[in-house]
């Protein structure tokens, strides 16, 4: 992008000299080639006089010593901002004092010093002039340029595209300007545009395009009007603006104006009114975690707990962990009772238990770091952490989610705060999420592993197991299917996860090790009660694999447990599987055997009928018969197993016969296949194991449907 100096034209002097004209004359007189000490001193004095007059007018725009007509005119010339276009153009990366050329840098430094001395803000920005109008249709006609020559202007607009602090950090974007905001007008006539958006033909208007001219400028804003200036921005860099105000508050802690500006901006970012503004940047949903961290820091500096509550309520989703760092650092010297509710809301806004625990840890670690390790701080720390850790399991209005990783975090809380905290805080969380199989199994496993360690006493682990299993077992889901029968569930209810055979085996084993006979019996009763109603998929994926692993092997003695509950499971599950999957054999229809021919005449119709009955490959038989033969054939067919359909035709009748026994043969073949598959599954459990547990001859008692099959051989159930 080429660097150019815009053509200038003098202001039209229709009024007495005002701030804008005086400031323009001062800046024009600043030249690096003539920058002697005496000249610079005069220039500084002149700038100081202009800024002093501007500041006075801004604070008291209407004077009692002037007439009403003069006061109106005078008041209208108090500027909220003024823009001065620099001599050279700079890319955005180089917009800052250190990168400006000699004359621009000298002017900028003089402006900065005057602004700081009189309560003004100085920014640098990329200034853009957008011109829309009618252009030539050929971009190369006349001048050979790569843009279209504009010969008729329809409209134009001015804008500050990006606004930077004098050090180069971006503060805001997109602020519209008026011509009156310019210290001196800029004429782009005859200059090549920096960018062009060619629209093509637009009918009556011919060919149209938009030309964009970019320059670098200085923006002067009274500090008292800074908030209003940034309020009109399309986007504000929230962390940068907040840090700027906090730095100024460090230099002037008692400034009511600065505190009010910071509070107004925080309320704008997080408040409900911001959702209805046309500038979407202030919508809380678009604010980042880094923005919230900065707002949290500002809220603490202002000591406004109500703003924290509003921030959490207005956030769509979790507030972000970064906020808890600032809260931890800022609470040390404050009355935490006033902030407790806002922090509770912030913790509960996080969906997962593990993220909530991270938030509490960040809060406490930063509190400890800022407050030190003295006894008073540590005592307060333990109380706060315990109180806020309780909120990890709270779910106002929505259900938080858990994962197996959360189980370890909960065990760490138990180890840190002891048994009372475990029963008061951790146990309710676990019971609330008892239907989450992955989480509950991870927690039970870690709880079981805590036996014999310093984390929890064995009797405490046993008590926790009993309480948790009392919630798990009644709601245990064994309906494993691609299309489960959940017709009785309300649409708003959460369908519980399916408990796998491996998980059931683990629970049985843990209960055996802890000596929880009652829980083993309750779990067995649940499985037995479900066995009669579950689908085949549940048997194949859960119950039959479970039978392979029951009874569990106790580690201490390395032998199977002798518990009648496991035998009851075997005695129920195997017959239920046969009844559900194999079912009873299909009933053979009566009279299926082919009948002998009773026709003494051996007429053609009867011979065809008998041949059809004797042919196993034929299912349907069609035959045309005369009217006088229909009665004879109907009497014959009544004695067979065929279904008949007689259709009257012009020359007699058409007879259709279908063998009814075919459906039974098909059903019988399918039943035999199911028998073979079921026997294979039962053999996988182990015939010897079943014999040792159920007794010799168990096949007759538990597999009555196979009574006619030979199951007594020594090679297993499938040889037959």
XYZ file of C-alpha atoms in Angstrom:
720
model
C 0.000 0.000 0.000
C 1.603 3.299 -1.096
C 2.180 6.097 1.383
C 0.655 9.370 0.304
C -0.037 12.772 1.753
C -3.663 13.777 1.294
C -4.473 17.053 -0.379
C -5.593 19.641 2.123
C -7.930 22.550 1.853
C -8.482 25.308 4.363
C -11.469 25.431 6.653
C -14.266 27.769 5.753
C -14.236 30.544 8.323
C -17.885 31.194 8.915
C -17.429 31.478 12.711
C -14.835 32.982 15.015
C -11.761 30.790 15.534
C -12.646 27.764 17.678
C -10.828 24.863 19.274
C -10.631 22.891 16.060
C -9.111 25.697 14.005
C -6.653 26.701 16.722
C -5.582 23.085 17.159
C -5.132 22.732 13.406
C -2.870 25.795 13.307
C -0.799 24.489 16.228
C -0.262 21.096 14.622
C 0.624 22.605 11.249
C 3.333 24.662 12.898
C 5.039 21.562 14.346
C 7.784 20.525 11.934
C 10.754 18.312 12.704
C 12.965 20.340 10.365
C 12.397 23.477 12.462
C 12.339 21.823 15.873
C 14.647 24.102 17.858
C 14.322 24.293 21.608
C 12.710 27.711 21.605
C 10.314 26.821 18.797
C 9.250 23.617 20.514
C 8.691 25.489 23.733
C 6.419 27.999 21.971
C 4.529 25.193 20.266
C 3.970 23.410 23.576
C 2.664 26.604 25.152
C 0.271 27.156 22.271
C -1.018 23.567 22.503
C -1.427 23.914 26.269
C -3.546 27.024 25.792
C -5.791 25.269 23.260
C -6.259 22.188 25.442
C -6.838 24.308 28.523
C -9.594 26.191 26.694
C -11.094 22.923 25.364
C -11.046 21.426 28.861
C -12.755 24.475 30.323
C -15.443 24.434 27.646
C -15.997 20.710 28.144
C -16.493 21.142 31.877
C -18.611 24.299 31.645
C -19.915 24.664 28.088
C -22.369 27.482 28.840
C -21.185 30.578 30.703
C -23.494 32.860 32.604
C -21.604 35.910 31.272
C -22.750 35.354 27.664
C -26.037 35.824 25.933
C -28.357 32.897 25.256
C -27.693 32.982 21.496
C -23.939 32.972 22.056
C -24.247 30.179 24.598
C -26.087 27.908 22.150
C -23.493 28.544 19.471
C -20.665 28.122 21.925
C -22.069 24.935 23.402
C -22.438 23.369 19.954
C -18.697 23.742 19.403
C -17.660 21.617 22.394
C -16.208 18.519 20.756
C -16.484 14.969 22.099
C -13.632 13.901 19.813
C -11.361 15.373 17.160
C -9.438 13.521 14.465
C -6.204 14.689 12.889
C -4.975 12.802 9.806
C -1.196 12.280 9.902
C 1.040 13.030 6.951
C 1.976 9.399 6.351
C 0.039 6.169 6.215
C 1.078 3.152 8.320
C 0.015 -0.511 8.352
C -1.917 -1.592 11.437
C 1.075 -3.424 12.880
C 3.048 -0.146 12.923
C 0.405 2.186 14.298
C 2.113 3.492 17.433
C 4.470 6.244 18.556
C 7.626 4.216 18.130
C 6.946 3.478 14.461
C 5.963 6.930 13.198
C 8.159 8.994 10.927
C 9.871 12.142 12.135
C 7.181 14.786 11.640
C 4.296 12.467 12.585
C 6.174 11.329 15.677
C 6.956 14.861 16.772
C 3.333 15.924 16.351
C 2.120 12.808 18.172
C 4.492 13.327 21.113
C 3.510 16.968 21.488
C -0.155 15.947 21.400
C 0.392 13.194 23.946
C 2.106 15.503 26.401
C -0.653 18.104 26.072
C -3.391 15.464 26.435
C -1.860 13.983 29.574
C -1.500 17.426 31.126
C -5.109 18.460 30.606
C -7.193 15.269 31.083
C -7.475 14.092 27.482
C -6.936 10.686 25.839
C -4.854 10.298 22.699
C -5.407 7.338 20.399
C -4.132 6.431 16.960
C -6.375 4.798 14.415
C -6.761 3.596 10.870
C -9.021 6.208 9.294
C -11.162 5.228 6.312
C -13.163 7.241 3.810
C -15.672 5.185 1.822
C -17.079 6.683 -1.413
C -19.879 5.072 -3.420
C -20.603 6.254 -6.936
C -20.820 5.663 -10.672
C -17.653 4.512 -12.425
C -16.366 3.722 -15.883
C -17.047 0.153 -16.975
C -13.447 -0.439 -18.112
C -10.807 -0.245 -15.357
C -8.023 0.335 -17.923
C -9.717 3.102 -19.898
C -8.057 6.478 -19.807
C -5.348 5.915 -17.184
C -4.323 2.256 -17.303
C -5.081 1.844 -13.566
C -6.386 -1.315 -11.894
C -9.457 0.447 -10.540
C -12.482 2.072 -12.126
C -12.465 5.836 -12.495
C -15.355 7.391 -10.519
C -17.051 10.289 -12.250
C -20.189 10.700 -10.102
C -20.343 10.353 -6.294
C -23.600 9.187 -4.700
C -22.654 9.060 -1.027
C -19.640 8.849 1.274
C -18.895 7.980 4.892
C -16.011 8.244 7.367
C -14.995 5.657 9.936
C -12.250 4.771 12.388
C -11.607 1.139 11.478
C -9.205 0.179 14.261
C -8.331 2.290 17.311
C -5.046 1.827 19.189
C -3.591 3.220 22.377
C -0.471 5.302 21.866
C 1.648 2.280 22.821
C 0.202 0.222 19.954
C -2.339 -2.006 21.768
C -5.693 -2.240 20.031
C -8.566 -0.813 22.042
C -11.607 -0.849 19.751
C -12.907 -1.197 16.209
C -15.405 0.520 13.935
C -16.483 3.971 15.109
C -18.415 6.139 12.651
C -17.285 9.718 12.106
C -18.842 12.948 10.932
C -17.076 15.534 8.799
C -17.146 17.901 11.748
C -14.976 15.441 13.730
C -11.989 16.173 11.450
C -9.608 18.894 12.569
C -9.084 19.665 8.888
C -10.798 18.221 5.890
C -9.087 15.593 3.741
C -9.569 15.690 -0.015
C -9.074 12.397 -1.874
C -9.889 13.764 -5.322
C -7.539 12.401 -7.939
C -5.976 9.839 -5.588
C -5.941 6.116 -6.218
C -8.199 4.223 -3.761
C -6.574 1.700 -1.475
C -9.394 -0.776 -2.044
C -12.268 -1.062 -4.527
C -15.466 -3.080 -4.437
C -16.861 -3.136 -7.991
C -20.610 -3.781 -8.156
C -20.954 -3.966 -11.942
C -24.004 -2.732 -13.746
C -26.894 -1.517 -11.605
C -29.363 -0.578 -14.325
C -30.235 3.064 -14.351
C -27.074 4.062 -12.443
C -24.768 2.329 -14.907
C -21.674 0.769 -13.318
C -21.126 1.412 -9.610
C -18.308 0.773 -7.159
C -17.164 1.645 -3.651
C -13.718 3.215 -3.209
C -12.007 3.003 0.162
C -9.225 5.414 1.129
C -7.189 4.529 4.230
C -5.035 6.877 6.324
C -3.499 6.936 9.787
C -4.796 9.514 12.229
C -4.611 10.767 15.803
C -7.840 10.800 17.820
C -8.238 13.211 20.740
C -10.995 12.522 23.294
C -11.715 14.293 26.613
C -11.225 11.692 29.333
C -14.678 12.477 30.717
C -16.135 11.481 27.319
C -14.037 8.347 26.779
C -16.802 5.945 27.814
C -19.283 7.576 25.419
C -16.666 7.475 22.650
C -16.064 3.712 23.081
C -19.776 3.051 23.538
C -20.212 3.764 19.820
C -17.575 1.201 18.819
C -18.590 -1.972 17.031
C -16.110 -3.933 19.174
C -14.194 -3.031 22.327
C -11.151 -4.926 23.590
C -12.616 -5.643 27.031
C -9.392 -6.740 28.809
C -7.417 -3.791 27.419
C -10.021 -1.219 28.406
C -10.395 -2.713 31.893
C -6.615 -2.825 32.417
C -6.364 0.781 31.288
C -8.930 1.892 33.858
C -7.345 -0.201 36.611
C -3.940 1.360 35.929
C -5.426 4.809 36.143
C -7.163 3.862 39.393
C -3.823 2.794 40.834
C -2.504 6.301 40.178
C -5.694 7.945 41.459
C -7.480 5.480 43.811
C -9.992 8.031 45.047
C -11.229 9.104 41.602
C -15.004 8.773 41.638
C -15.145 9.432 37.889
C -12.818 6.517 37.112
C -14.719 4.173 39.415
C -17.994 5.207 37.812
C -16.577 4.669 34.317
C -15.305 1.212 35.219
C -18.591 0.247 36.864
C -20.635 1.485 33.899
C -18.500 -0.514 31.485
C -18.749 -3.700 33.587
C -22.503 -3.284 33.794
C -22.644 -2.738 30.035
C -20.754 -5.952 29.296
C -22.686 -8.160 31.712
C -25.966 -6.326 32.252
C -29.345 -7.252 30.721
C -29.623 -3.913 28.929
C -26.607 -4.813 26.826
C -28.515 -7.642 25.168
C -30.799 -5.207 23.405
C -28.166 -2.849 22.081
C -27.394 -2.952 18.405
C -23.723 -3.440 19.176
C -23.563 -7.167 19.648
C -20.070 -7.081 21.124
C -21.601 -6.492 24.532
C -23.776 -9.550 24.411
C -22.625 -11.792 27.218
C -22.810 -14.788 24.893
C -20.047 -13.250 22.764
C -17.784 -12.319 25.676
C -14.765 -14.602 26.087
C -13.392 -16.217 29.229
C -10.524 -13.728 29.139
C -13.057 -10.900 29.071
C -14.825 -12.356 32.109
C -11.511 -12.697 33.899
C -10.892 -8.979 33.370
C -14.438 -8.093 34.400
C -13.997 -10.202 37.535
C -10.838 -8.315 38.375
C -12.680 -5.022 37.899
C -15.630 -6.192 40.017
C -13.280 -7.011 42.878
C -11.546 -3.643 42.552
C -14.944 -1.953 42.725
C -15.992 -4.254 45.592
C -19.398 -4.909 43.970
C -20.615 -8.470 44.731
C -23.901 -7.799 42.935
C -22.034 -7.363 39.644
C -20.507 -10.819 40.081
C -23.983 -12.307 40.521
C -25.182 -10.493 37.399
C -22.145 -11.717 35.466
C -22.899 -15.349 36.294
C -26.631 -15.038 35.635
C -26.065 -13.375 32.290
C -23.514 -15.896 31.071
C -24.792 -18.500 28.622
C -22.953 -21.545 29.928
C -20.045 -21.768 32.397
C -18.232 -18.586 33.394
C -14.793 -20.065 32.658
C -12.046 -21.126 35.049
C -9.962 -17.983 34.528
C -12.470 -15.969 36.559
C -11.733 -18.025 39.687
C -8.073 -16.966 39.630
C -9.053 -13.337 40.027
C -11.688 -14.160 42.624
C -9.158 -16.061 44.714
C -6.638 -13.216 44.617
C -9.164 -10.517 45.338
C -11.071 -12.060 48.247
C -8.263 -11.900 50.800
C -9.022 -8.395 52.065
C -12.787 -8.492 51.535
C -15.810 -9.676 53.442
C -16.282 -13.063 51.818
C -19.799 -13.415 53.212
C -20.906 -10.753 50.709
C -19.320 -12.662 47.826
C -20.362 -16.143 48.858
C -23.593 -16.271 46.853
C -21.983 -15.006 43.647
C -19.185 -17.560 43.927
C -21.762 -20.288 44.580
C -23.532 -19.327 41.360
C -20.253 -19.291 39.457
C -19.346 -22.796 40.630
C -22.790 -24.168 39.824
C -22.703 -22.702 36.318
C -20.045 -25.296 35.424
C -21.556 -28.534 34.111
C -18.986 -31.193 35.010
C -17.940 -32.155 38.514
C -14.258 -32.302 37.576
C -14.347 -28.751 36.172
C -16.117 -27.571 39.311
C -13.391 -29.090 41.414
C -10.769 -27.350 39.279
C -12.587 -24.079 39.843
C -12.580 -24.549 43.620
C -8.898 -25.498 43.515
C -8.030 -22.379 41.483
C -10.049 -20.242 43.856
C -8.320 -21.620 46.923
C -4.773 -21.815 45.557
C -4.885 -18.173 44.468
C -6.460 -17.183 47.783
C -3.626 -18.981 49.594
C -1.015 -17.366 47.372
C -2.386 -13.882 47.963
C -3.155 -14.299 51.670
C -0.075 -16.155 52.833
C 0.252 -19.161 55.134
C -0.546 -17.578 58.492
C -2.910 -19.403 60.815
C -5.840 -17.032 60.283
C -5.616 -17.301 56.503
C -5.363 -21.102 56.601
C -8.355 -21.342 58.932
C -10.473 -19.173 56.647
C -9.176 -21.132 53.670
C -10.322 -24.482 55.053
C -13.777 -23.127 55.852
C -14.219 -21.549 52.412
C -12.962 -24.593 50.569
C -15.269 -26.902 52.451
C -18.257 -24.623 51.870
C -17.577 -24.204 48.164
C -16.719 -27.855 47.628
C -20.279 -28.643 48.714
C -21.514 -26.787 45.626
C -19.690 -29.231 43.391
C -22.742 -31.483 43.579
C -25.412 -28.823 43.426
C -27.413 -28.665 40.183
C -29.954 -25.823 40.210
C -32.298 -26.141 37.250
C -30.164 -28.562 35.248
C -28.290 -31.804 35.694
C -24.528 -31.629 35.820
C -22.595 -34.305 33.986
C -19.943 -36.609 35.395
C -17.256 -38.830 33.973
C -15.016 -41.587 35.355
C -12.326 -38.943 35.900
C -14.587 -37.242 38.449
C -14.427 -40.298 40.697
C -10.764 -39.682 41.449
C -11.464 -36.028 42.248
C -14.168 -37.052 44.723
C -11.839 -39.549 46.372
C -9.271 -36.769 46.731
C -11.877 -34.667 48.497
C -12.581 -37.557 50.867
C -8.893 -37.937 51.576
C -8.530 -34.190 52.163
C -11.575 -33.489 54.338
C -12.222 -36.813 56.023
C -15.136 -39.112 56.659
C -17.753 -36.559 57.747
C -17.231 -34.566 54.547
C -17.461 -37.788 52.543
C -20.900 -38.585 53.950
C -22.161 -34.992 53.862
C -20.838 -33.907 50.453
C -19.312 -36.696 48.380
C -21.931 -39.384 48.997
C -24.895 -37.211 47.855
C -22.999 -36.423 44.645
C -22.344 -40.092 43.969
C -25.942 -41.086 44.682
C -27.236 -38.304 42.456
C -25.296 -39.784 39.543
C -25.807 -43.442 40.385
C -27.281 -44.172 36.937
C -24.046 -43.086 35.203
C -22.424 -46.518 34.941
C -18.949 -45.352 33.931
C -18.740 -42.878 36.787
C -20.285 -45.137 39.442
C -18.058 -48.104 38.588
C -14.947 -45.924 38.683
C -15.941 -44.575 42.083
C -16.803 -48.003 43.532
C -13.486 -49.370 42.288
C -11.502 -46.522 43.882
C -13.565 -46.796 47.040
C -12.831 -50.528 47.181
C -9.120 -49.857 46.643
C -9.159 -47.495 49.628
C -9.669 -50.462 51.982
C -6.561 -50.897 54.097
C -5.197 -47.432 53.308
C -5.213 -44.189 55.266
C -7.933 -42.665 53.076
C -10.996 -44.333 54.622
C -11.528 -46.988 57.266
C -12.866 -50.373 56.146
C -16.124 -49.974 58.055
C -16.640 -46.595 56.367
C -16.088 -48.153 52.935
C -18.608 -50.887 53.765
C -21.184 -48.326 54.866
C -20.655 -46.264 51.708
C -20.989 -49.375 49.541
C -24.276 -50.306 51.193
C -25.704 -46.812 50.770
C -24.634 -46.509 47.118
C -25.806 -50.006 46.138
C -29.158 -49.309 47.779
C -29.625 -46.661 45.074
C -28.027 -48.591 42.207
C -29.782 -51.948 42.469
C -33.452 -50.814 42.213
C -32.698 -48.745 39.101
C -30.333 -51.245 37.513
C -30.882 -51.367 33.753
C -30.375 -54.733 32.059
C -32.452 -54.045 28.955
C -29.736 -54.332 26.370
C -31.209 -53.921 22.900
C -30.949 -51.743 19.821
C -34.601 -50.844 20.380
C -35.245 -51.211 24.120
C -38.686 -51.241 25.649
C -38.724 -47.845 27.302
C -42.364 -47.108 26.529
C -43.090 -46.518 30.192
C -40.420 -43.824 30.534
C -41.479 -40.186 30.436
C -39.903 -38.171 27.595
C -38.143 -35.926 30.103
C -36.592 -38.819 32.044
C -33.049 -39.876 31.432
C -32.749 -43.493 30.283
C -30.212 -45.212 32.538
C -27.113 -46.791 31.079
C -26.910 -50.562 30.759
C -24.803 -52.416 33.310
C -22.438 -54.813 31.547
C -21.585 -58.377 32.600
C -18.043 -57.259 33.512
C -19.381 -54.521 35.786
C -21.836 -56.894 37.477
C -19.025 -59.352 38.090
C -16.894 -56.603 39.626
C -19.709 -55.562 41.954
C -20.301 -59.179 43.043
C -16.583 -59.600 43.693
C -16.319 -56.366 45.704
C -19.339 -57.324 47.789
C -17.833 -60.755 48.465
C -14.561 -59.206 49.579
C -16.363 -56.765 51.881
C -18.733 -59.442 53.212
C -21.887 -57.700 51.996
C -24.143 -60.773 51.820
C -27.368 -58.756 51.887
C -26.303 -56.651 48.894
C -25.311 -59.804 46.976
C -28.749 -61.247 47.649
C -30.469 -57.999 46.576
C -28.458 -57.837 43.354
C -29.267 -61.475 42.610
C -32.971 -60.805 43.212
C -32.854 -57.892 40.774
C -31.261 -60.052 38.060
C -33.740 -62.864 38.690
C -36.737 -60.521 38.530
C -35.515 -58.991 35.258
C -34.665 -62.331 33.601
C -38.270 -63.109 32.725
C -38.870 -59.820 30.870
C -35.617 -58.946 29.106
C -34.975 -59.561 25.440
C -32.645 -62.088 23.881
C -29.961 -59.413 23.426
C -29.732 -58.995 27.202
C -29.117 -62.724 27.650
C -26.474 -62.838 24.940
C -24.613 -59.662 25.954
C -25.082 -59.540 29.728
C -26.663 -62.468 31.548
C -25.021 -65.438 29.808
C -21.525 -63.831 29.926
C -22.212 -63.124 33.617
C -22.929 -66.818 34.254
C -19.467 -67.674 32.935
C -17.913 -65.606 35.746
C -20.131 -66.618 38.648
C -19.449 -67.315 41.400
C -16.507 -64.845 41.616
C -13.118 -66.046 42.768
C -12.151 -64.673 46.190
C -8.531 -63.581 46.121
C -7.625 -64.499 49.678
C -8.494 -68.179 49.267
C -8.381 -68.432 45.446
C -11.608 -70.405 45.301
C -15.157 -69.838 44.116
C -17.597 -68.539 46.658
C -20.292 -70.945 47.760
C -23.316 -68.651 47.870
C -26.875 -69.799 47.154
C -27.600 -66.471 45.412
C -25.417 -67.480 42.466
C -27.163 -70.839 42.173
C -30.517 -69.050 42.150
C -29.285 -66.863 39.307
C -28.222 -69.927 37.293
C -31.492 -71.732 37.977
C -33.481 -68.729 36.747
C -31.435 -67.305 33.895
C -30.899 -70.527 31.913
C -34.582 -71.567 31.709
C -35.581 -67.939 31.077
C -33.135 -67.777 28.195
C -34.566 -70.970 26.697
C -38.135 -69.730 27.119
C -37.315 -66.330 25.624
C -35.063 -67.372 22.750
C -35.692 -71.022 21.937
C -39.350 -71.149 23.072
C -41.490 -74.282 22.832
C -41.366 -76.356 19.627
C -44.060 -75.455 17.077
C -47.209 -77.541 17.343
C -47.512 -80.060 14.545
C -50.901 -79.788 12.758
C -53.144 -82.840 12.767
C -53.931 -84.762 9.610
C -50.787 -83.687 7.899
C -49.942 -87.235 6.707
C -50.960 -87.881 3.052
C -54.300 -89.679 2.728
C -54.841 -92.821 0.633
C -56.948 -92.550 -2.461
C -60.587 -93.458 -1.817
C -61.642 -92.945 -5.385
C -62.382 -96.411 -6.761
C -62.544 -95.037 -10.294
C -59.025 -93.547 -10.051
C -60.286 -90.560 -11.945
C -57.832 -88.061 -13.342
C -58.760 -85.342 -10.800
C -58.177 -87.605 -7.793
C -54.912 -89.002 -9.162
C -53.566 -85.454 -9.586
C -54.682 -84.591 -6.094
C -52.956 -87.595 -4.560
C -49.758 -86.989 -6.536
C -49.640 -83.415 -5.196
C -49.966 -84.629 -1.612
C -47.163 -87.163 -2.095
C -44.761 -84.628 -3.650
C -42.849 -82.820 -0.819
C -41.480 -80.184 -3.228
C -44.857 -78.866 -4.316
C -46.694 -76.371 -2.114
C -49.539 -75.164 -4.346
C -51.665 -77.053 -6.898
C -53.975 -75.574 -9.582
C -56.511 -77.659 -11.454
C -59.453 -76.886 -13.757
C -62.503 -79.025 -13.036
C -65.960 -79.278 -14.516
C -69.060 -78.380 -12.559
C -70.249 -81.979 -12.183
C -66.871 -83.028 -10.658
C -66.588 -80.287 -7.995
C -68.701 -82.042 -5.371
C -66.669 -85.205 -5.720
C -63.333 -83.383 -5.239
C -64.567 -81.298 -2.336
C -65.404 -84.482 -0.417
C -61.896 -85.816 -1.104
C -60.164 -82.576 -0.067
C -61.937 -82.489 3.290
C -59.935 -85.562 4.250
C -56.557 -83.909 3.466
C -54.492 -81.149 5.145
C -54.841 -78.703 2.276
C -56.490 -75.359 2.214
C -58.714 -74.887 -0.845
C -60.000 -72.029 -2.944
C -62.506 -72.681 -5.772
C -63.140 -69.970 -8.357
C -66.109 -70.211 -10.728
C -65.295 -69.805 -14.419
C -67.385 -69.821 -17.602
C -66.681 -73.464 -18.385
C -66.514 -74.798 -14.841
C -64.298 -74.213 -11.816
C -60.625 -73.512 -11.025
C -59.305 -75.292 -7.941
C -56.340 -73.978 -5.870
C -54.929 -76.195 -3.104
C -52.194 -75.170 -0.591
C -50.490 -77.476 1.890
C -51.039 -76.249 5.446
C -48.175 -78.272 6.880
C -45.455 -76.214 5.145
C -45.539 -73.435 7.738
C -44.919 -75.979 10.469
C -41.910 -77.414 8.633
C -40.382 -73.953 8.260
C -41.031 -73.138 11.909
C -39.530 -76.463 12.962
C -36.334 -75.840 11.031
C -35.991 -72.384 12.660
C -36.611 -73.912 16.095
C -33.928 -76.530 15.534
C -31.476 -73.767 14.616
C -32.289 -71.860 17.791
C -31.824 -75.033 19.797
C -28.352 -75.509 18.372
C -27.339 -71.931 19.047
C -28.741 -71.996 22.603
C -26.949 -75.251 23.413
C -23.718 -73.726 22.138
C -24.165 -70.735 24.462
C -24.889 -72.965 27.440
C -21.859 -75.122 26.687
C -19.710 -71.960 26.732
C -20.723 -71.469 30.355
C -19.204 -74.851 31.108
C -21.086 -78.137 31.403
C -18.898 -79.345 34.261
C -19.351 -76.072 36.163
C -23.093 -76.252 35.711
C -23.137 -79.871 36.851
C -21.119 -79.038 39.981
C -23.356 -76.113 40.836
C -26.783 -77.429 39.785
C -26.243 -81.142 40.353
C -26.189 -84.178 38.090
C -29.110 -84.361 35.710
C -29.599 -80.577 35.704
C -30.302 -80.778 31.966
C -33.613 -82.519 32.549
C -34.686 -80.012 35.194
C -33.572 -76.822 33.486
C -33.757 -77.752 29.803
C -37.104 -79.611 29.549
C -37.640 -78.355 26.047
C -34.738 -80.572 24.943
C -36.156 -83.670 26.618
C -36.240 -85.616 23.359
C -32.579 -84.822 22.561
C -29.680 -86.936 23.729
C -27.760 -84.803 26.250
C -26.115 -87.628 28.194
C -22.984 -88.175 26.056
C -19.505 -87.357 27.331
C -18.634 -84.947 24.530
C -20.852 -82.044 25.438
C -24.320 -80.843 24.542
C -23.825 -80.232 20.831
C -22.785 -83.616 19.504
C -26.372 -84.607 18.882
